[in-house]
mmCIF file of C-alpha atoms in Angstrom:
data_model
loop_
_atom_site.group_PDB
_atom_site.id
_atom_site.type_symbol
_atom_site.label_atom_id
_atom_site.label_comp_id
_atom_site.label_asym_id
_atom_site.label_seq_id
_atom_site.Cartn_x
_atom_site.Cartn_y
_atom_site.Cartn_z
ATOM 1 C CA UNK A 1345 5.184 -6.584 -0.862
ATOM 2 C CA UNK A 1346 6.321 -5.166 -4.325
ATOM 3 C CA UNK A 1347 4.517 -8.417 -6.189
ATOM 4 C CA UNK A 1348 1.290 -7.301 -4.558
ATOM 5 C CA UNK A 1349 1.807 -3.745 -5.542
ATOM 6 C CA UNK A 1350 2.422 -4.508 -9.075
ATOM 7 C CA UNK A 1351 -0.119 -6.739 -8.928
ATOM 8 C CA UNK A 1352 -2.974 -4.624 -8.139
ATOM 9 C CA UNK A 1353 -2.078 -1.916 -10.665
ATOM 10 C CA UNK A 1354 -2.533 -4.687 -13.143
ATOM 11 C CA UNK A 1355 -5.101 -5.066 -12.539
ATOM 12 C CA UNK A 1356 -6.937 -1.621 -12.217
ATOM 13 C CA UNK A 1357 -5.041 -1.484 -16.064
ATOM 14 C CA UNK A 1358 -6.727 -4.496 -17.093
ATOM 15 C CA UNK A 1359 -8.534 -2.823 -19.921
ATOM 16 C CA UNK A 1360 -5.926 -0.163 -20.625
ATOM 17 C CA UNK A 1361 -3.291 -2.297 -21.593
ATOM 18 C CA UNK A 1362 -4.873 -3.199 -24.985
ATOM 19 C CA UNK A 1363 -4.269 0.857 -25.758
ATOM 20 C CA UNK A 1364 -1.651 1.878 -27.885
ATOM 21 C CA UNK A 1365 1.377 3.216 -25.996
ATOM 22 C CA UNK A 1366 0.463 6.778 -25.768
ATOM 23 C CA UNK A 1367 -2.877 6.104 -24.459
ATOM 24 C CA UNK A 1368 -1.724 3.625 -22.112
ATOM 25 C CA UNK A 1369 0.665 6.163 -20.555
ATOM 26 C CA UNK A 1370 -1.870 8.456 -20.525
ATOM 27 C CA UNK A 1371 -4.529 6.425 -18.981
ATOM 28 C CA UNK A 1372 -1.430 6.032 -16.359
ATOM 29 C CA UNK A 1373 -1.122 9.547 -15.970
ATOM 30 C CA UNK A 1374 -4.601 10.445 -15.321
ATOM 31 C CA UNK A 1375 -4.878 7.056 -12.656
ATOM 32 C CA UNK A 1376 -1.887 8.733 -11.153
ATOM 33 C CA UNK A 1377 -3.512 12.044 -11.103
ATOM 34 C CA UNK A 1378 -7.176 10.882 -9.717
ATOM 35 C CA UNK A 1379 -5.101 8.746 -6.716
ATOM 36 C CA UNK A 1380 -2.503 11.931 -5.722
ATOM 37 C CA UNK A 1381 -5.996 14.137 -5.149
ATOM 38 C CA UNK A 1382 -7.743 11.609 -3.233
ATOM 39 C CA UNK A 1383 -4.426 10.930 -1.096
ATOM 40 C CA UNK A 1384 -4.420 15.042 -0.388
ATOM 41 C CA UNK A 1385 -7.715 15.006 -0.042
ATOM 42 C CA UNK A 1386 -7.730 12.307 2.695
ATOM 43 C CA UNK A 1387 -4.627 13.710 4.448
ATOM 44 C CA UNK A 1388 -5.633 17.386 4.521
ATOM 45 C CA UNK A 1389 -8.946 16.414 6.545
ATOM 46 C CA UNK A 1390 -6.622 14.476 8.984
ATOM 47 C CA UNK A 1391 -6.863 16.440 12.113
ATOM 48 C CA UNK A 1392 -4.501 14.233 14.317
ATOM 49 C CA UNK A 1393 -0.484 14.117 14.684
ATOM 50 C CA UNK A 1394 -0.515 10.631 13.395
ATOM 51 C CA UNK A 1395 -2.175 9.586 10.313
ATOM 52 C CA UNK A 1396 -5.627 7.880 10.736
ATOM 53 C CA UNK A 1397 -4.286 4.237 10.502
ATOM 54 C CA UNK A 1398 -1.351 4.925 12.538
ATOM 55 C CA UNK A 1399 -3.317 7.031 15.371
ATOM 56 C CA UNK A 1400 -6.162 4.276 15.547
ATOM 57 C CA UNK A 1401 -3.071 1.809 15.976
ATOM 58 C CA UNK A 1402 -1.286 3.720 18.593
ATOM 59 C CA UNK A 1403 -4.899 4.018 20.860
ATOM 60 C CA UNK A 1404 -5.504 0.125 20.077
ATOM 61 C CA UNK A 1405 -1.975 -0.784 21.867
ATOM 62 C CA UNK A 1406 -2.289 2.066 24.741
ATOM 63 C CA UNK A 1407 -5.922 0.124 25.567
ATOM 64 C CA UNK A 1408 -3.886 -3.018 25.644
ATOM 65 C CA UNK A 1409 -1.147 -1.849 27.956
ATOM 66 C CA UNK A 1410 -3.686 -0.983 30.651
ATOM 67 C CA UNK A 1411 -2.890 -3.794 33.086
ATOM 68 C CA UNK A 1412 0.916 -4.217 31.819
ATOM 69 C CA UNK A 1413 3.225 -4.141 35.283
ATOM 70 C CA UNK A 1414 6.433 -1.874 35.015
ATOM 71 C CA UNK A 1415 9.959 -2.919 36.492
ATOM 72 C CA UNK A 1416 12.423 -0.043 35.676
ATOM 73 C CA UNK A 1417 16.038 -0.760 35.157
ATOM 74 C CA UNK A 1418 17.363 2.243 34.655
ATOM 75 C CA UNK A 1419 16.422 6.073 32.902
ATOM 76 C CA UNK A 1420 15.082 4.491 29.791
ATOM 77 C CA UNK A 1421 14.933 0.668 30.043
ATOM 78 C CA UNK A 1422 12.653 -1.342 31.984
ATOM 79 C CA UNK A 1423 11.011 -4.622 32.213
ATOM 80 C CA UNK A 1424 7.452 -4.917 31.694
ATOM 81 C CA UNK A 1425 5.210 -7.992 32.745
ATOM 82 C CA UNK A 1426 2.046 -9.038 31.290
ATOM 83 C CA UNK A 1427 0.238 -12.439 32.152
ATOM 84 C CA UNK A 1428 3.425 -14.227 32.889
ATOM 85 C CA UNK A 1429 5.260 -13.307 30.262
ATOM 86 C CA UNK A 1430 7.949 -10.406 30.021
ATOM 87 C CA UNK A 1431 9.291 -7.858 27.422
ATOM 88 C CA UNK A 1432 12.564 -6.000 27.898
ATOM 89 C CA UNK A 1433 11.750 -2.561 26.455
ATOM 90 C CA UNK A 1434 14.935 0.117 25.574
ATOM 91 C CA UNK A 1435 13.312 3.885 24.923
ATOM 92 C CA UNK A 1436 16.241 5.311 23.934
ATOM 93 C CA UNK A 1437 17.230 2.963 21.142
ATOM 94 C CA UNK A 1438 13.291 2.534 20.539
ATOM 95 C CA UNK A 1439 13.407 -1.381 20.735
ATOM 96 C CA UNK A 1440 11.671 -4.131 22.358
ATOM 97 C CA UNK A 1441 12.744 -7.406 22.994
ATOM 98 C CA UNK A 1442 8.681 -8.720 21.396
ATOM 99 C CA UNK A 1443 10.403 -7.011 18.014
ATOM 100 C CA UNK A 1444 6.863 -5.476 17.237
ATOM 101 C CA UNK A 1445 8.467 -1.719 17.896
ATOM 102 C CA UNK A 1446 11.490 -2.650 16.046
ATOM 103 C CA UNK A 1447 9.365 -3.533 12.828
ATOM 104 C CA UNK A 1448 6.609 -1.400 13.087
ATOM 105 C CA UNK A 1449 8.463 1.744 14.182
ATOM 106 C CA UNK A 1450 5.047 2.397 16.188
ATOM 107 C CA UNK A 1451 5.540 1.547 19.820
ATOM 108 C CA UNK A 1452 4.239 -1.110 21.078
ATOM 109 C CA UNK A 1453 1.842 -2.229 24.176
ATOM 110 C CA UNK A 1454 4.810 -2.505 26.316
ATOM 111 C CA UNK A 1455 6.831 0.337 25.212
ATOM 112 C CA UNK A 1456 3.524 2.658 25.663
ATOM 113 C CA UNK A 1457 3.616 1.350 29.306
ATOM 114 C CA UNK A 1458 6.782 2.007 29.478
ATOM 115 C CA UNK A 1459 6.034 5.677 28.322
ATOM 116 C CA UNK A 1460 3.456 5.946 30.950
ATOM 117 C CA UNK A 1461 5.581 5.025 33.456
ATOM 118 C CA UNK A 1462 8.164 7.302 32.816
ATOM 119 C CA UNK A 1463 5.595 10.337 32.049
ATOM 120 C CA UNK A 1464 6.701 9.969 28.197
ATOM 121 C CA UNK A 1465 4.681 11.114 25.316
ATOM 122 C CA UNK A 1466 4.414 7.601 23.088
ATOM 123 C CA UNK A 1467 3.892 10.005 19.834
ATOM 124 C CA UNK A 1468 7.761 11.035 20.252
ATOM 125 C CA UNK A 1469 8.650 7.292 19.464
ATOM 126 C CA UNK A 1470 6.604 7.038 16.182
ATOM 127 C CA UNK A 1471 7.964 6.795 13.181
ATOM 128 C CA UNK A 1472 7.983 10.358 11.675
ATOM 129 C CA UNK A 1473 6.987 8.498 8.170
ATOM 130 C CA UNK A 1474 3.623 8.011 10.044
ATOM 131 C CA UNK A 1475 2.710 11.539 10.409
ATOM 132 C CA UNK A 1476 0.322 13.241 8.742
ATOM 133 C CA UNK A 1477 2.865 16.396 8.007
ATOM 134 C CA UNK A 1478 4.623 13.286 6.147
ATOM 135 C CA UNK A 1479 1.540 11.992 4.156
ATOM 136 C CA UNK A 1480 0.787 15.663 2.926
ATOM 137 C CA UNK A 1481 4.476 15.955 2.018
ATOM 138 C CA UNK A 1482 4.469 12.647 -0.011
ATOM 139 C CA UNK A 1483 1.560 14.251 -2.258
ATOM 140 C CA UNK A 1484 2.037 17.756 -2.240
ATOM 141 C CA UNK A 1485 3.361 17.644 -6.015
ATOM 142 C CA UNK A 1486 0.601 17.918 -8.716
ATOM 143 C CA UNK A 1487 0.212 16.260 -11.605
ATOM 144 C CA UNK A 1488 -1.244 18.102 -14.483
ATOM 145 C CA UNK A 1489 -2.284 16.890 -17.905
ATOM 146 C CA UNK A 1490 -0.078 17.273 -20.975
ATOM 147 C CA UNK A 1491 -2.380 19.376 -23.060
ATOM 148 C CA UNK A 1492 -3.059 19.481 -26.709
ATOM 149 C CA UNK A 1493 -0.143 17.890 -28.965
ATOM 150 C CA UNK A 1494 -0.773 21.025 -31.230
ATOM 151 C CA UNK A 1495 0.965 22.983 -28.175
ATOM 152 C CA UNK A 1496 3.587 20.965 -27.289
ATOM 153 C CA UNK A 1497 6.883 22.096 -27.195
ATOM 154 C CA UNK A 1498 9.139 19.252 -28.623
ATOM 155 C CA UNK A 1499 12.911 19.859 -29.150
ATOM 156 C CA UNK A 1500 14.450 18.923 -32.462
ATOM 157 C CA UNK A 1501 17.034 16.260 -30.995
ATOM 158 C CA UNK A 1502 13.797 14.637 -30.178
ATOM 159 C CA UNK A 1503 11.615 15.035 -32.519
ATOM 160 C CA UNK A 1504 14.349 13.592 -34.921
ATOM 161 C CA UNK A 1505 14.396 10.533 -33.079
ATOM 162 C CA UNK A 1506 13.660 7.299 -34.429
ATOM 163 C CA UNK A 1507 12.238 4.740 -32.055
ATOM 164 C CA UNK A 1508 12.237 1.588 -33.355
ATOM 165 C CA UNK A 1509 10.523 -1.763 -31.543
ATOM 166 C CA UNK A 1510 12.634 -3.999 -29.835
ATOM 167 C CA UNK A 1511 13.865 -6.729 -31.359
ATOM 168 C CA UNK A 1512 12.453 -9.535 -29.284
ATOM 169 C CA UNK A 1513 9.975 -12.523 -30.573
ATOM 170 C CA UNK A 1514 6.494 -12.612 -29.714
ATOM 171 C CA UNK A 1515 5.424 -15.898 -28.137
ATOM 172 C CA UNK A 1516 2.845 -18.285 -30.166
ATOM 173 C CA UNK A 1517 -0.729 -18.012 -29.321
ATOM 174 C CA UNK A 1518 -2.975 -15.044 -27.668
ATOM 175 C CA UNK A 1519 -1.115 -12.899 -24.745
ATOM 176 C CA UNK A 1520 -2.181 -13.701 -21.685
ATOM 177 C CA UNK A 1521 -4.722 -11.512 -19.849
ATOM 178 C CA UNK A 1522 -5.028 -13.299 -16.263
ATOM 179 C CA UNK A 1523 -1.626 -13.887 -14.077
ATOM 180 C CA UNK A 1524 -0.258 -17.206 -13.094
ATOM 181 C CA UNK A 1525 -0.877 -17.839 -9.692
ATOM 182 C CA UNK A 1526 1.633 -18.049 -7.570
ATOM 183 C CA UNK A 1527 2.422 -20.725 -4.858
ATOM 184 C CA UNK A 1528 -0.031 -21.384 -2.302
ATOM 185 C CA UNK A 1529 -3.028 -19.538 -4.089
ATOM 186 C CA UNK A 1530 -6.445 -21.763 -5.075
ATOM 187 C CA UNK A 1531 -7.226 -22.223 -7.989
ATOM 188 C CA UNK A 1532 -10.055 -20.236 -10.022
ATOM 189 C CA UNK A 1533 -13.222 -21.862 -10.155
ATOM 190 C CA UNK A 1534 -15.421 -20.776 -12.700
ATOM 191 C CA UNK A 1535 -19.518 -20.555 -12.021
ATOM 192 C CA UNK A 1536 -21.779 -20.989 -15.240
ATOM 193 C CA UNK A 1537 -24.379 -18.395 -15.121
ATOM 194 C CA UNK A 1538 -27.037 -20.231 -16.593
ATOM 195 C CA UNK A 1539 -27.297 -23.200 -13.723
ATOM 196 C CA UNK A 1540 -25.608 -22.123 -11.064
ATOM 197 C CA UNK A 1541 -23.156 -25.368 -11.051
ATOM 198 C CA UNK A 1542 -19.403 -24.464 -10.879
ATOM 199 C CA UNK A 1543 -16.821 -25.924 -13.243
ATOM 200 C CA UNK A 1544 -17.826 -24.771 -16.024
ATOM 201 C CA UNK A 1545 -19.582 -21.698 -17.934
ATOM 202 C CA UNK A 1546 -22.965 -21.114 -20.043
ATOM 203 C CA UNK A 1547 -21.299 -21.659 -23.281
ATOM 204 C CA UNK A 1548 -20.770 -25.229 -22.247
ATOM 205 C CA UNK A 1549 -23.458 -25.716 -20.056
ATOM 206 C CA UNK A 1550 -25.116 -28.886 -21.055
ATOM 207 C CA UNK A 1551 -27.652 -29.454 -17.694
ATOM 208 C CA UNK A 1552 -31.345 -28.892 -18.969
ATOM 209 C CA UNK A 1553 -33.174 -25.965 -18.686
ATOM 210 C CA UNK A 1554 -35.275 -26.167 -15.336
#
């Protein structure tokens, strides 16, 4: 998951990475400012208790559990049967033997069937991080522009500090702009914009012009 987030951010900043450090940081700040505003507006437009994704997922599982049969064990535990497959649900510990409830922290179809049997709202068993309130609080802070450099108030001990470049040795050749594909990913094949064939580009195309 972390690798995917980093790769997505690198793709957005692909062109900005060629800028000087100060411009790169400003581009990143501006990007985060836009993202925060967009996420704030999306969260404020939600009228449901859970976020749109979580609410849709819960409704989908609710429809799936319509034909499940519940066999109570006690006031919090039960056995849920469907198509000769059973799962044991514990509403007190918010767990199910199918493990979906444990991993997603959203009631699975078995847990929703148990909630319906015990007359318990399945919304109360969802993690608080899937609520619209939690989403709003995540983006409640604002990212402000840095303003004009002449208006900055920089302390003297920061202004007098000399920052030297790191003692590193740059590798030979041009720096890579395209990441190395990880295991399991197919190799991208270029397509010629001149003849439409794969395996070469327009500059190296040797096919006659139709």
